[in-house]
Amino acid sequence: MSRPEFEAPPEIYYGDEEAKKYTSNTRNQEIQAQMTDRALELLSLPPGPAMLLDIGCGSGLSGEILDEEGHVWVGVDIAPSMLEVALEREVEGDLFLQDIGQGFGFRPGSFDGAISISVLQWLCNADTTSPTSSPYARLTRFFTTLHASLSNGSKAVFQFYPQNDDQIQLIMGVALKAGFTGGLVVDYPNSKKAKKYFLCLFVGGSVPGKGRQQQLPQGLTGEPEGIQYEKRRTENSNERGRKDKKRRNIKDKEWILKKKDLYRRRGKEDVPRDSKYTGRRRKPIF
Amino acid sequence: MVRLITHNLLACHVKGCDSNNFPLTFSDAEVEIRETEYNAEFLKGFFPKLEWKALVDSARQLGDVSLPETPPIDYDSNEEFLRALHHVLLEIHVQEGSMICPNCKHVYRIQSGIPNMLLAEHEVAGR
C-alpha cells in the first residue's frame, strides 16, 4: 500500500481535488468518525463542554463530531484546500492555516485536550534539508509547544499510522522529552486491517480533582465492529486471482529481486546483495 | 472565523519573539456576526482562562463596547454579563484583515476567516 506522505508534502498532496475527494468519500468519513469517537473516548474528558484543539483538522470531519458533543474547538491544518472545504461545510470551530512542525503560539494552558487523526506520520518526513526542518526538530517544536498550550491534567490523543518501530520510538522519545507522560494504545493488535495506533499523552501526572495517577487505557481487542469493507474486498480479489492464474511455484529472478527490494525497504538487515548470480538458472547437470 | 475566544489564546510564535507578543492587534478587520447557541456552562468553565484586559481591548478594536473594564465578581451567576461575554467571545467572527504582533510586527493575514500562521524559514524557532 502506498503512503500519501511519501508522495508529497501535505499542503501539496491535499490539493483542491484530493481535498474534495477525501471529504466526500463515505468510507473515509466512516473511518474518520470511528477514530474520532475512539480518540474522544481515550481522551476521557470530564463531563461538560471543553475547549479542544484538533491538530490537522483537514476538512473538519472530526470537528463535526466535536461539535455534536458540544465542545468548542480550534482546528489547525497546513493544507489550504482542506480548510477551504471545511469553510464550505460550515464547521463551528475556528480554523488556522498552520504548520504544526513550526510550533504553536497558544498561551499556556489554553486547551482542555487535543486530538489528532492520521497526522503524526506526516511530521516524520523532511521536505527540505535545512536543520530546522529535520523530523526531529519539527517533532520537538510540535510537542514542546503543544505541551505548553495544554492545561494541567489534560490529555492529547493522536491516531497515527507509523511506518515502523523506529518511527514510534522517535515520536515517543520526543514526546516524553517535551514533558508528556503516557504511551501507545494499540487497538485490535491482531487484526491486519483494523489495527490502529493511538498515542495517548498526559500533561501532569494526576487527574484533576481525583488525585490519582493517570492510567494508560487498554487497547481494544477481539473482533472489530462495523463493516469491514477492506476485508471483503481482499477476499473477493483473492478468489478472482486464484481463478485467473495458478500460483506460480518457480521463483524467477524478477521475483527474487522484488522480494529483496521489499526487505530492504522494510529495513531488514543482511539482505544479500544483487549480483549476476542472483536467481541464475543452474545447469541441468547439477 | 477568528473569534475572540481563540484570539485571546493566541500569541506570536516567531523565533525569539517571547515578550510583549500578546495580544495580537487587529487591523483592517472585517467583522461578521453569527449567532450561536448560548452555553453558560462552557463560559463559566472558560472564564478563569481569559486574559480579561486583552479581551476587552480587542473587542473595542472591533467596535464592541459591551464588556466592562473589570469583570463583575459574580460572573458565574450574572446572566446579563454572561450573555454579553457569549456574544463577544463566540459570535464575533473576523473574516478579513490581519493580526499584527505588538512586539515583532509580524503580520498574520486573515483571508476568508482563516488566519495564515505559517512562518518563513528564518522565523522558525530553533530547537
mmCIF file of C-alpha atoms in Angstrom:
data_model
loop_
_atom_site.group_PDB
_atom_site.id
_atom_site.type_symbol
_atom_site.label_atom_id
_atom_site.label_comp_id
_atom_site.label_asym_id
_atom_site.label_seq_id
_atom_site.Cartn_x
_atom_site.Cartn_y
_atom_site.Cartn_z
ATOM 1 C CA MET A 1 0.000 0.000 0.000
ATOM 2 C CA SER A 2 1.429 3.340 -0.936
ATOM 3 C CA ARG A 3 1.552 6.011 1.709
ATOM 4 C CA PRO A 4 0.383 9.507 0.827
ATOM 5 C CA GLU A 5 3.084 11.078 2.981
ATOM 6 C CA PHE A 6 5.744 9.609 0.674
ATOM 7 C CA GLU A 7 4.301 11.315 -2.347
ATOM 8 C CA ALA A 8 4.315 15.000 -1.476
ATOM 9 C CA PRO A 9 4.155 17.368 1.488
ATOM 10 C CA PRO A 10 0.638 17.542 2.944
ATOM 11 C CA GLU A 11 -0.180 21.025 1.708
ATOM 12 C CA ILE A 12 0.545 19.860 -1.829
ATOM 13 C CA TYR A 13 -0.809 16.323 -1.588
ATOM 14 C CA TYR A 14 -4.151 17.578 -0.319
ATOM 15 C CA GLY A 15 -4.760 19.968 -3.204
ATOM 16 C CA ASP A 16 -8.236 21.042 -4.293
ATOM 17 C CA GLU A 17 -9.084 17.768 -5.942
ATOM 18 C CA GLU A 18 -7.714 15.454 -3.278
ATOM 19 C CA ALA A 19 -9.348 17.536 -0.533
ATOM 20 C CA LYS A 20 -12.790 17.176 -2.111
ATOM 21 C CA LYS A 21 -12.228 13.505 -2.833
ATOM 22 C CA TYR A 22 -11.093 12.823 0.717
ATOM 23 C CA THR A 23 -14.051 14.592 2.283
ATOM 24 C CA SER A 24 -16.778 13.196 0.054
ATOM 25 C CA ASN A 25 -15.539 9.611 0.294
ATOM 26 C CA THR A 26 -18.039 7.886 2.575
ATOM 27 C CA ARG A 27 -15.544 5.252 3.619
ATOM 28 C CA ASN A 28 -13.131 7.936 4.779
ATOM 29 C CA GLN A 29 -15.942 9.651 6.595
ATOM 30 C CA GLU A 30 -16.875 6.483 8.417
ATOM 31 C CA ILE A 31 -13.321 5.561 9.390
ATOM 32 C CA GLN A 32 -12.596 9.118 10.444
ATOM 33 C CA ALA A 33 -15.746 9.183 12.570
ATOM 34 C CA GLN A 34 -14.881 5.854 14.214
ATOM 35 C CA MET A 35 -11.378 7.016 15.013
ATOM 36 C CA THR A 36 -12.560 10.368 16.337
ATOM 37 C CA ASP A 37 -15.074 8.664 18.605
ATOM 38 C CA ARG A 38 -12.382 6.352 19.879
ATOM 39 C CA ALA A 39 -9.968 9.260 20.355
ATOM 40 C CA LEU A 40 -12.600 11.115 22.373
ATOM 41 C CA GLU A 41 -13.155 8.014 24.446
ATOM 42 C CA LEU A 42 -9.424 7.779 25.149
ATOM 43 C CA LEU A 43 -9.365 11.480 25.946
ATOM 44 C CA SER A 44 -11.927 10.770 28.712
ATOM 45 C CA LEU A 45 -12.787 14.403 29.286
ATOM 46 C CA PRO A 46 -14.560 15.436 32.450
ATOM 47 C CA PRO A 47 -18.289 15.954 31.813
ATOM 48 C CA GLY A 48 -19.299 19.255 30.297
ATOM 49 C CA PRO A 49 -18.132 21.212 27.293
ATOM 50 C CA ALA A 50 -14.414 21.651 26.794
ATOM 51 C CA MET A 51 -12.032 23.706 24.697
ATOM 52 C CA LEU A 52 -10.241 21.338 22.351
ATOM 53 C CA LEU A 53 -7.529 21.519 19.748
ATOM 54 C CA ASP A 54 -7.877 19.478 16.564
ATOM 55 C CA ILE A 55 -4.411 19.059 15.088
ATOM 56 C CA GLY A 56 -4.575 18.517 11.359
ATOM 57 C CA CYS A 57 -8.295 19.184 11.288
ATOM 58 C CA GLY A 58 -8.443 18.962 7.489
ATOM 59 C CA SER A 59 -11.941 19.498 6.223
ATOM 60 C CA GLY A 60 -13.423 19.297 9.696
ATOM 61 C CA LEU A 61 -14.652 15.705 9.587
ATOM 62 C CA SER A 62 -13.620 15.113 13.188
ATOM 63 C CA GLY A 63 -14.532 18.661 14.145
ATOM 64 C CA GLU A 64 -18.145 17.921 13.310
ATOM 65 C CA ILE A 65 -18.144 15.163 15.884
ATOM 66 C CA LEU A 66 -16.661 17.525 18.466
ATOM 67 C CA ASP A 67 -19.471 19.961 17.608
ATOM 68 C CA GLU A 68 -22.045 17.260 18.201
ATOM 69 C CA GLU A 69 -20.549 16.553 21.602
ATOM 70 C CA GLY A 70 -20.918 20.227 22.463
ATOM 71 C CA HIS A 71 -17.232 21.083 22.611
ATOM 72 C CA VAL A 72 -15.687 24.273 21.360
ATOM 73 C CA TRP A 73 -12.669 23.571 19.172
ATOM 74 C CA VAL A 74 -9.881 25.164 17.240
ATOM 75 C CA GLY A 75 -8.523 23.390 14.192
ATOM 76 C CA VAL A 76 -5.136 23.774 12.578
ATOM 77 C CA ASP A 77 -4.092 22.362 9.234
ATOM 78 C CA ILE A 78 -1.408 23.064 6.683
ATOM 79 C CA ALA A 79 -3.455 22.331 3.561
ATOM 80 C CA PRO A 80 -5.371 25.424 2.385
ATOM 81 C CA SER A 81 -7.577 23.336 0.120
ATOM 82 C CA MET A 82 -8.728 21.185 3.020
ATOM 83 C CA LEU A 83 -9.528 24.283 5.063
ATOM 84 C CA GLU A 84 -11.497 25.668 2.145
ATOM 85 C CA VAL A 85 -13.634 22.553 2.119
ATOM 86 C CA ALA A 86 -14.074 22.976 5.877
ATOM 87 C CA LEU A 87 -15.310 26.534 5.289
ATOM 88 C CA GLU A 88 -17.792 25.326 2.700
ATOM 89 C CA ARG A 89 -19.052 22.742 5.147
ATOM 90 C CA GLU A 90 -19.569 25.495 7.708
ATOM 91 C CA VAL A 91 -17.945 23.814 10.663
ATOM 92 C CA GLU A 92 -18.230 25.552 14.019
ATOM 93 C CA GLY A 93 -14.593 25.665 15.055
ATOM 94 C CA ASP A 94 -12.025 28.313 14.316
ATOM 95 C CA LEU A 95 -9.585 27.307 11.601
ATOM 96 C CA PHE A 96 -5.919 28.163 11.320
ATOM 97 C CA LEU A 97 -3.542 27.682 8.444
ATOM 98 C CA GLN A 98 -0.543 26.476 10.356
ATOM 99 C CA ASP A 99 2.429 24.182 10.031
ATOM 100 C CA ILE A 100 2.422 22.156 13.240
ATOM 101 C CA GLY A 101 6.132 21.448 12.738
ATOM 102 C CA GLN A 102 6.770 25.163 13.285
ATOM 103 C CA GLY A 103 5.188 25.055 16.714
ATOM 104 C CA PHE A 104 2.126 26.710 18.196
ATOM 105 C CA GLY A 105 1.762 30.191 19.617
ATOM 106 C CA PHE A 106 -1.075 29.472 22.021
ATOM 107 C CA ARG A 107 -0.982 30.799 25.557
ATOM 108 C CA PRO A 108 -0.041 28.305 28.274
ATOM 109 C CA GLY A 109 -2.903 26.136 29.412
ATOM 110 C CA SER A 110 -5.241 27.179 26.608
ATOM 111 C CA PHE A 111 -6.815 23.824 25.861
ATOM 112 C CA ASP A 112 -8.522 21.065 27.839
ATOM 113 C CA GLY A 113 -7.355 18.450 25.392
ATOM 114 C CA ALA A 114 -6.131 17.781 21.897
ATOM 115 C CA ILE A 115 -6.946 15.185 19.276
ATOM 116 C CA SER A 116 -5.274 14.442 16.025
ATOM 117 C CA ILE A 117 -6.368 11.880 13.466
ATOM 118 C CA SER A 118 -3.874 10.471 10.950
ATOM 119 C CA VAL A 119 -1.420 13.343 11.153
ATOM 120 C CA LEU A 120 1.732 12.490 13.112
ATOM 121 C CA GLN A 121 3.243 10.365 10.341
ATOM 122 C CA TRP A 122 3.364 13.453 8.146
ATOM 123 C CA LEU A 123 5.772 15.086 10.577
ATOM 124 C CA CYS A 124 8.307 12.333 10.077
ATOM 125 C CA ASN A 125 9.182 13.340 6.542
ATOM 126 C CA ALA A 126 11.581 16.170 5.953
ATOM 127 C CA ASP A 127 10.849 18.152 2.839
ATOM 128 C CA THR A 128 13.939 20.327 2.830
ATOM 129 C CA THR A 129 17.483 19.742 4.027
ATOM 130 C CA SER A 130 17.648 22.696 6.413
ATOM 131 C CA PRO A 131 18.372 21.641 10.015
ATOM 132 C CA THR A 132 15.235 23.360 11.323
ATOM 133 C CA SER A 133 13.063 21.067 9.250
ATOM 134 C CA SER A 134 14.517 17.711 10.232
ATOM 135 C CA PRO A 135 11.791 15.408 11.566
ATOM 136 C CA TYR A 136 13.395 15.543 14.991
ATOM 137 C CA ALA A 137 13.401 19.354 15.105
ATOM 138 C CA ARG A 138 9.842 19.530 13.815
ATOM 139 C CA LEU A 139 8.545 16.945 16.277
ATOM 140 C CA THR A 140 10.356 18.671 19.120
ATOM 141 C CA ARG A 141 8.849 22.074 18.361
ATOM 142 C CA PHE A 142 5.454 20.491 17.910
ATOM 143 C CA PHE A 143 5.426 18.545 21.182
ATOM 144 C CA THR A 144 7.007 21.236 23.359
ATOM 145 C CA THR A 145 4.673 23.985 22.220
ATOM 146 C CA LEU A 146 1.710 21.619 22.412
ATOM 147 C CA HIS A 147 2.638 20.590 25.929
ATOM 148 C CA ALA A 148 2.752 24.234 26.924
ATOM 149 C CA SER A 149 -0.645 25.045 25.465
ATOM 150 C CA LEU A 150 -2.472 22.201 27.217
ATOM 151 C CA SER A 151 -3.855 22.696 30.687
ATOM 152 C CA ASN A 152 -2.641 20.607 33.592
ATOM 153 C CA GLY A 153 -4.245 17.188 33.824
ATOM 154 C CA SER A 154 -5.365 17.222 30.205
ATOM 155 C CA LYS A 155 -4.608 14.688 27.520
ATOM 156 C CA ALA A 156 -3.685 14.592 23.883
ATOM 157 C CA VAL A 157 -4.663 11.618 21.753
ATOM 158 C CA PHE A 158 -3.075 11.035 18.365
ATOM 159 C CA GLN A 159 -4.221 8.350 15.989
ATOM 160 C CA PHE A 160 -1.435 7.756 13.508
ATOM 161 C CA TYR A 161 -0.013 5.281 11.020
ATOM 162 C CA PRO A 162 3.597 4.609 11.951
ATOM 163 C CA GLN A 163 5.806 3.222 9.203
ATOM 164 C CA ASN A 164 7.920 1.125 11.530
ATOM 165 C CA ASP A 165 9.036 0.702 15.115
ATOM 166 C CA ASP A 166 11.814 3.260 14.726
ATOM 167 C CA GLN A 167 9.252 5.898 13.939
ATOM 168 C CA ILE A 168 7.218 5.016 17.014
ATOM 169 C CA GLN A 169 10.392 5.215 19.110
ATOM 170 C CA LEU A 170 11.269 8.602 17.634
ATOM 171 C CA ILE A 171 7.821 10.079 18.225
ATOM 172 C CA MET A 172 7.504 8.680 21.748
ATOM 173 C CA GLY A 173 11.010 9.781 22.640
ATOM 174 C CA VAL A 174 10.420 13.350 21.569
ATOM 175 C CA ALA A 175 7.028 13.478 23.273
ATOM 176 C CA LEU A 176 8.455 12.250 26.570
ATOM 177 C CA LYS A 177 11.305 14.743 26.349
ATOM 178 C CA ALA A 178 8.772 17.500 25.836
ATOM 179 C CA GLY A 179 7.332 16.668 29.252
ATOM 180 C CA PHE A 180 4.419 14.411 28.388
ATOM 181 C CA THR A 181 3.763 11.106 30.080
ATOM 182 C CA GLY A 182 1.717 8.287 28.623
ATOM 183 C CA GLY A 183 2.224 5.798 25.870
ATOM 184 C CA LEU A 184 0.904 3.857 22.963
ATOM 185 C CA VAL A 185 -2.504 2.189 22.879
ATOM 186 C CA VAL A 186 -2.955 -0.346 20.115
ATOM 187 C CA ASP A 187 -6.486 -1.298 19.122
ATOM 188 C CA TYR A 188 -7.097 -4.708 17.555
ATOM 189 C CA PRO A 189 -3.397 -5.626 17.600
ATOM 190 C CA ASN A 190 -4.100 -8.958 15.916
ATOM 191 C CA SER A 191 -6.066 -7.624 13.001
ATOM 192 C CA LYS A 192 -4.153 -6.552 9.961
ATOM 193 C CA LYS A 193 -6.682 -4.038 8.701
ATOM 194 C CA ALA A 194 -8.409 -2.795 11.828
ATOM 195 C CA LYS A 195 -5.213 -2.360 13.854
ATOM 196 C CA LYS A 196 -4.968 1.246 14.977
ATOM 197 C CA TYR A 197 -2.289 3.084 16.887
ATOM 198 C CA PHE A 198 -3.284 5.743 19.395
ATOM 199 C CA LEU A 199 -0.618 7.743 21.141
ATOM 200 C CA CYS A 200 -2.100 8.883 24.461
ATOM 201 C CA LEU A 201 -0.134 11.636 26.129
ATOM 202 C CA PHE A 202 -0.844 13.176 29.518
ATOM 203 C CA VAL A 203 0.094 16.578 30.829
ATOM 204 C CA GLY A 204 0.877 16.347 34.513
ATOM 205 C CA GLY A 205 0.608 13.133 36.445
ATOM 206 C CA SER A 206 -2.788 13.167 38.085
ATOM 207 C CA VAL A 207 -6.401 13.601 37.070
ATOM 208 C CA PRO A 208 -7.687 16.973 38.314
ATOM 209 C CA GLY A 209 -9.949 16.627 41.345
ATOM 210 C CA LYS A 210 -9.382 12.912 41.723
ATOM 211 C CA GLY A 211 -5.792 12.942 42.883
ATOM 212 C CA ARG A 212 -4.884 9.636 41.293
ATOM 213 C CA GLN A 213 -2.296 8.764 38.718
ATOM 214 C CA GLN A 214 -3.291 8.776 35.071
ATOM 215 C CA GLN A 215 -3.714 5.260 33.776
ATOM 216 C CA LEU A 216 -2.968 4.337 30.228
ATOM 217 C CA PRO A 217 -6.231 2.991 28.775
ATOM 218 C CA GLN A 218 -6.401 -0.514 27.348
ATOM 219 C CA GLY A 219 -6.437 -1.092 23.615
ATOM 220 C CA LEU A 220 -9.459 -2.793 22.113
ATOM 221 C CA THR A 221 -9.104 -6.455 21.303
ATOM 222 C CA GLY A 222 -11.278 -9.120 19.745
ATOM 223 C CA GLU A 223 -13.194 -8.663 16.551
ATOM 224 C CA PRO A 224 -13.622 -5.102 15.310
ATOM 225 C CA GLU A 225 -17.191 -3.937 14.977
ATOM 226 C CA GLY A 226 -18.671 -2.272 11.962
ATOM 227 C CA ILE A 227 -18.477 -3.052 8.307
ATOM 228 C CA GLN A 228 -15.087 -4.130 7.115
ATOM 229 C CA TYR A 229 -15.044 -3.035 3.525
ATOM 230 C CA GLU A 230 -11.365 -3.635 3.150
ATOM 231 C CA LYS A 231 -11.546 -7.230 4.273
ATOM 232 C CA ARG A 232 -14.389 -8.047 1.986
ATOM 233 C CA ARG A 233 -12.604 -6.536 -0.934
ATOM 234 C CA THR A 234 -9.405 -8.519 -0.395
ATOM 235 C CA GLU A 235 -11.295 -11.796 -0.057
ATOM 236 C CA ASN A 236 -13.051 -11.198 -3.332
ATOM 237 C CA SER A 237 -9.924 -10.221 -5.132
ATOM 238 C CA ASN A 238 -8.100 -13.291 -3.834
ATOM 239 C CA GLU A 239 -10.737 -15.619 -5.201
ATOM 240 C CA ARG A 240 -10.691 -13.889 -8.518
ATOM 241 C CA GLY A 241 -6.921 -14.022 -8.621
ATOM 242 C CA ARG A 242 -6.857 -17.729 -7.956
ATOM 243 C CA LYS A 243 -9.227 -18.482 -10.758
ATOM 244 C CA ASP A 244 -7.320 -16.361 -13.232
ATOM 245 C CA LYS A 245 -3.881 -17.846 -12.819
ATOM 246 C CA LYS A 246 -2.494 -20.684 -10.826
ATOM 247 C CA ARG A 247 0.049 -19.808 -8.182
ATOM 248 C CA ARG A 248 3.478 -19.884 -9.678
ATOM 249 C CA ASN A 249 5.912 -22.117 -7.839
ATOM 250 C CA ILE A 250 9.049 -21.180 -9.696
ATOM 251 C CA LYS A 251 10.732 -18.165 -8.195
ATOM 252 C CA ASP A 252 12.428 -16.413 -11.069
ATOM 253 C CA LYS A 253 14.987 -13.611 -10.958
ATOM 254 C CA GLU A 254 12.366 -10.901 -11.141
ATOM 255 C CA TRP A 255 10.544 -12.321 -8.135
ATOM 256 C CA ILE A 256 13.736 -12.623 -6.094
ATOM 257 C CA LEU A 257 14.775 -9.049 -6.861
ATOM 258 C CA LYS A 258 11.329 -7.807 -5.930
ATOM 259 C CA LYS A 259 11.406 -9.607 -2.602
ATOM 260 C CA LYS A 260 14.918 -8.440 -1.765
ATOM 261 C CA ASP A 261 13.952 -4.888 -2.616
ATOM 262 C CA LEU A 262 10.924 -5.180 -0.359
ATOM 263 C CA TYR A 263 13.007 -6.438 2.558
ATOM 264 C CA ARG A 264 15.496 -3.605 2.102
ATOM 265 C CA ARG A 265 12.722 -1.046 2.130
ATOM 266 C CA ARG A 266 11.344 -2.553 5.287
ATOM 267 C CA GLY A 267 14.744 -2.155 6.860
ATOM 268 C CA LYS A 268 15.601 -5.841 7.176
ATOM 269 C CA GLU A 269 19.279 -6.403 7.756
ATOM 270 C CA ASP A 270 21.533 -8.927 5.995
ATOM 271 C CA VAL A 271 19.693 -8.914 2.684
ATOM 272 C CA PRO A 272 22.204 -10.439 0.222
ATOM 273 C CA ARG A 273 23.388 -8.028 -2.408
ATOM 274 C CA ASP A 274 22.268 -8.371 -6.022
ATOM 275 C CA SER A 275 24.813 -9.761 -8.473
ATOM 276 C CA LYS A 276 24.927 -11.562 -11.773
ATOM 277 C CA TYR A 277 24.443 -14.803 -9.845
ATOM 278 C CA THR A 278 21.170 -13.671 -8.339
ATOM 279 C CA GLY A 279 18.438 -16.054 -9.397
ATOM 280 C CA ARG A 280 20.646 -17.560 -12.096
ATOM 281 C CA ARG A 281 19.481 -20.850 -13.518
ATOM 282 C CA ARG A 282 21.600 -23.772 -12.621
ATOM 283 C CA LYS A 283 22.996 -26.098 -15.261
ATOM 284 C CA PRO A 284 20.874 -29.215 -15.728
ATOM 285 C CA ILE A 285 23.891 -31.460 -14.870
ATOM 286 C CA PHE A 286 23.996 -30.151 -11.328
ATOM 287 C CA MET B 1 -13.618 32.703 11.512
ATOM 288 C CA VAL B 2 -11.250 34.130 14.051
ATOM 289 C CA ARG B 3 -13.350 34.523 17.140
ATOM 290 C CA LEU B 4 -12.177 36.463 20.124
ATOM 291 C CA ILE B 5 -12.115 33.294 22.182
ATOM 292 C CA THR B 6 -9.257 31.952 20.053
ATOM 293 C CA HIS B 7 -7.705 35.346 19.608
ATOM 294 C CA ASN B 8 -7.466 35.511 23.382
ATOM 295 C CA LEU B 9 -5.359 32.356 23.374
ATOM 296 C CA LEU B 10 -3.101 33.352 20.545
ATOM 297 C CA ALA B 11 0.361 34.821 20.939
ATOM 298 C CA CYS B 12 3.016 35.417 18.324
ATOM 299 C CA HIS B 13 5.258 32.372 17.760
ATOM 300 C CA VAL B 14 8.019 33.903 15.674
ATOM 301 C CA LYS B 15 11.548 32.914 16.699
ATOM 302 C CA GLY B 16 12.850 34.998 19.596
ATOM 303 C CA CYS B 17 9.592 36.918 19.971
ATOM 304 C CA ASP B 18 8.690 35.952 23.508
ATOM 305 C CA SER B 19 7.812 39.098 25.373
ATOM 306 C CA ASN B 20 5.036 41.589 24.740
ATOM 307 C CA ASN B 21 3.808 39.258 21.999
ATOM 308 C CA PHE B 22 0.203 39.132 23.193
ATOM 309 C CA PRO B 23 -2.462 40.089 22.254
ATOM 310 C CA LEU B 24 -2.127 40.430 18.514
ATOM 311 C CA THR B 25 -3.542 43.715 17.274
ATOM 312 C CA PHE B 26 -6.303 43.633 14.691
ATOM 313 C CA SER B 27 -6.055 45.871 11.662
ATOM 314 C CA ASP B 28 -8.477 46.417 8.763
ATOM 315 C CA ALA B 29 -10.735 43.841 10.328
ATOM 316 C CA GLU B 30 -13.996 42.966 8.614
ATOM 317 C CA VAL B 31 -16.374 41.551 11.172
ATOM 318 C CA GLU B 32 -19.299 39.217 10.726
ATOM 319 C CA ILE B 33 -21.788 38.383 13.444
ATOM 320 C CA ARG B 34 -23.003 34.800 13.501
ATOM 321 C CA GLU B 35 -25.366 33.654 16.178
ATOM 322 C CA THR B 36 -24.508 30.513 18.071
ATOM 323 C CA GLU B 37 -26.098 28.606 20.862
ATOM 324 C CA TYR B 38 -25.646 30.115 24.326
ATOM 325 C CA ASN B 39 -23.846 27.759 26.667
ATOM 326 C CA ALA B 40 -23.459 29.190 30.160
ATOM 327 C CA GLU B 41 -21.670 26.126 31.485
ATOM 328 C CA PHE B 42 -18.871 26.448 28.964
ATOM 329 C CA LEU B 43 -18.461 30.169 29.612
ATOM 330 C CA LYS B 44 -18.219 29.652 33.356
ATOM 331 C CA GLY B 45 -15.591 26.977 32.873
ATOM 332 C CA PHE B 46 -13.631 29.030 30.399
ATOM 333 C CA PHE B 47 -13.780 32.348 32.196
ATOM 334 C CA PRO B 48 -10.760 31.803 34.501
ATOM 335 C CA LYS B 49 -8.560 31.220 31.450
ATOM 336 C CA LEU B 50 -9.354 34.563 29.834
ATOM 337 C CA GLU B 51 -6.928 37.457 29.757
ATOM 338 C CA TRP B 52 -9.577 39.991 30.578
ATOM 339 C CA LYS B 53 -7.812 43.185 29.595
ATOM 340 C CA ALA B 54 -6.695 41.756 26.257
ATOM 341 C CA LEU B 55 -10.241 40.612 25.562
ATOM 342 C CA VAL B 56 -11.813 43.983 26.335
ATOM 343 C CA ASP B 57 -9.197 45.867 24.315
ATOM 344 C CA SER B 58 -9.575 43.587 21.304
ATOM 345 C CA ALA B 59 -13.357 43.784 21.471
ATOM 346 C CA ARG B 60 -13.113 47.575 21.457
ATOM 347 C CA GLN B 61 -10.809 47.461 18.442
ATOM 348 C CA LEU B 62 -13.581 45.590 16.697
ATOM 349 C CA GLY B 63 -16.151 48.138 17.823
ATOM 350 C CA ASP B 64 -17.849 46.239 20.614
ATOM 351 C CA VAL B 65 -18.055 48.059 23.925
ATOM 352 C CA SER B 66 -20.488 45.791 25.773
ATOM 353 C CA LEU B 67 -17.873 44.409 28.192
ATOM 354 C CA PRO B 68 -16.895 46.261 31.380
ATOM 355 C CA GLU B 69 -13.261 47.180 32.147
ATOM 356 C CA THR B 70 -13.225 44.824 35.100
ATOM 357 C CA PRO B 71 -15.335 41.688 35.189
ATOM 358 C CA PRO B 72 -18.082 41.525 37.829
ATOM 359 C CA ILE B 73 -17.272 39.412 40.877
ATOM 360 C CA ASP B 74 -20.472 37.414 40.492
ATOM 361 C CA TYR B 75 -19.576 36.471 36.914
ATOM 362 C CA ASP B 76 -20.919 32.950 37.216
ATOM 363 C CA SER B 77 -24.416 34.000 38.199
ATOM 364 C CA ASN B 78 -24.753 37.272 36.300
ATOM 365 C CA GLU B 79 -26.857 36.221 33.307
ATOM 366 C CA GLU B 80 -26.649 39.586 31.575
ATOM 367 C CA PHE B 81 -22.865 39.583 31.788
ATOM 368 C CA LEU B 82 -22.579 36.013 30.541
ATOM 369 C CA ARG B 83 -24.801 36.838 27.561
ATOM 370 C CA ALA B 84 -22.562 39.765 26.652
ATOM 371 C CA LEU B 85 -19.487 37.589 27.102
ATOM 372 C CA HIS B 86 -21.016 34.901 24.915
ATOM 373 C CA HIS B 87 -21.636 37.435 22.176
ATOM 374 C CA VAL B 88 -18.110 38.838 22.280
ATOM 375 C CA LEU B 89 -16.333 35.504 22.591
ATOM 376 C CA LEU B 90 -18.255 33.301 20.213
ATOM 377 C CA GLU B 91 -20.379 35.370 17.849
ATOM 378 C CA ILE B 92 -17.975 37.991 16.522
ATOM 379 C CA HIS B 93 -16.062 36.485 13.611
ATOM 380 C CA VAL B 94 -13.248 38.360 11.935
ATOM 381 C CA GLN B 95 -13.462 37.475 8.257
ATOM 382 C CA GLU B 96 -10.781 39.580 6.590
ATOM 383 C CA GLY B 97 -7.910 41.736 7.763
ATOM 384 C CA SER B 98 -4.772 40.993 9.661
ATOM 385 C CA MET B 99 -3.384 40.463 13.134
ATOM 386 C CA ILE B 100 -0.118 42.195 13.963
ATOM 387 C CA CYS B 101 2.285 41.204 16.714
ATOM 388 C CA PRO B 102 2.829 44.192 19.017
ATOM 389 C CA ASN B 103 6.461 43.183 19.532
ATOM 390 C CA CYS B 104 7.990 41.963 16.265
ATOM 391 C CA LYS B 105 5.321 43.427 13.958
ATOM 392 C CA HIS B 106 4.823 40.119 12.184
ATOM 393 C CA VAL B 107 1.605 40.315 10.170
ATOM 394 C CA TYR B 108 -0.726 37.319 10.223
ATOM 395 C CA ARG B 109 -3.145 37.808 7.355
ATOM 396 C CA ILE B 110 -6.713 36.660 7.704
ATOM 397 C CA GLN B 111 -8.334 35.554 4.471
ATOM 398 C CA SER B 112 -11.919 34.353 4.282
ATOM 399 C CA GLY B 113 -11.790 33.787 8.009
ATOM 400 C CA ILE B 114 -8.606 31.712 8.109
ATOM 401 C CA PRO B 115 -5.501 33.328 9.559
ATOM 402 C CA ASN B 116 -2.243 32.358 7.940
ATOM 403 C CA MET B 117 0.042 31.307 10.778
ATOM 404 C CA LEU B 118 2.809 29.954 8.538
ATOM 405 C CA LEU B 119 6.276 31.304 9.224
ATOM 406 C CA ALA B 120 9.176 31.823 6.878
ATOM 407 C CA GLU B 121 12.181 29.580 7.404
ATOM 408 C CA HIS B 122 14.195 32.215 9.290
ATOM 409 C CA GLU B 123 11.312 32.908 11.679
ATOM 410 C CA VAL B 124 11.016 29.313 12.874
ATOM 411 C CA ALA B 125 12.422 28.777 16.335
ATOM 412 C CA GLY B 126 15.458 26.523 16.637
ATOM 413 C CA ARG B 127 15.275 23.577 18.931
#
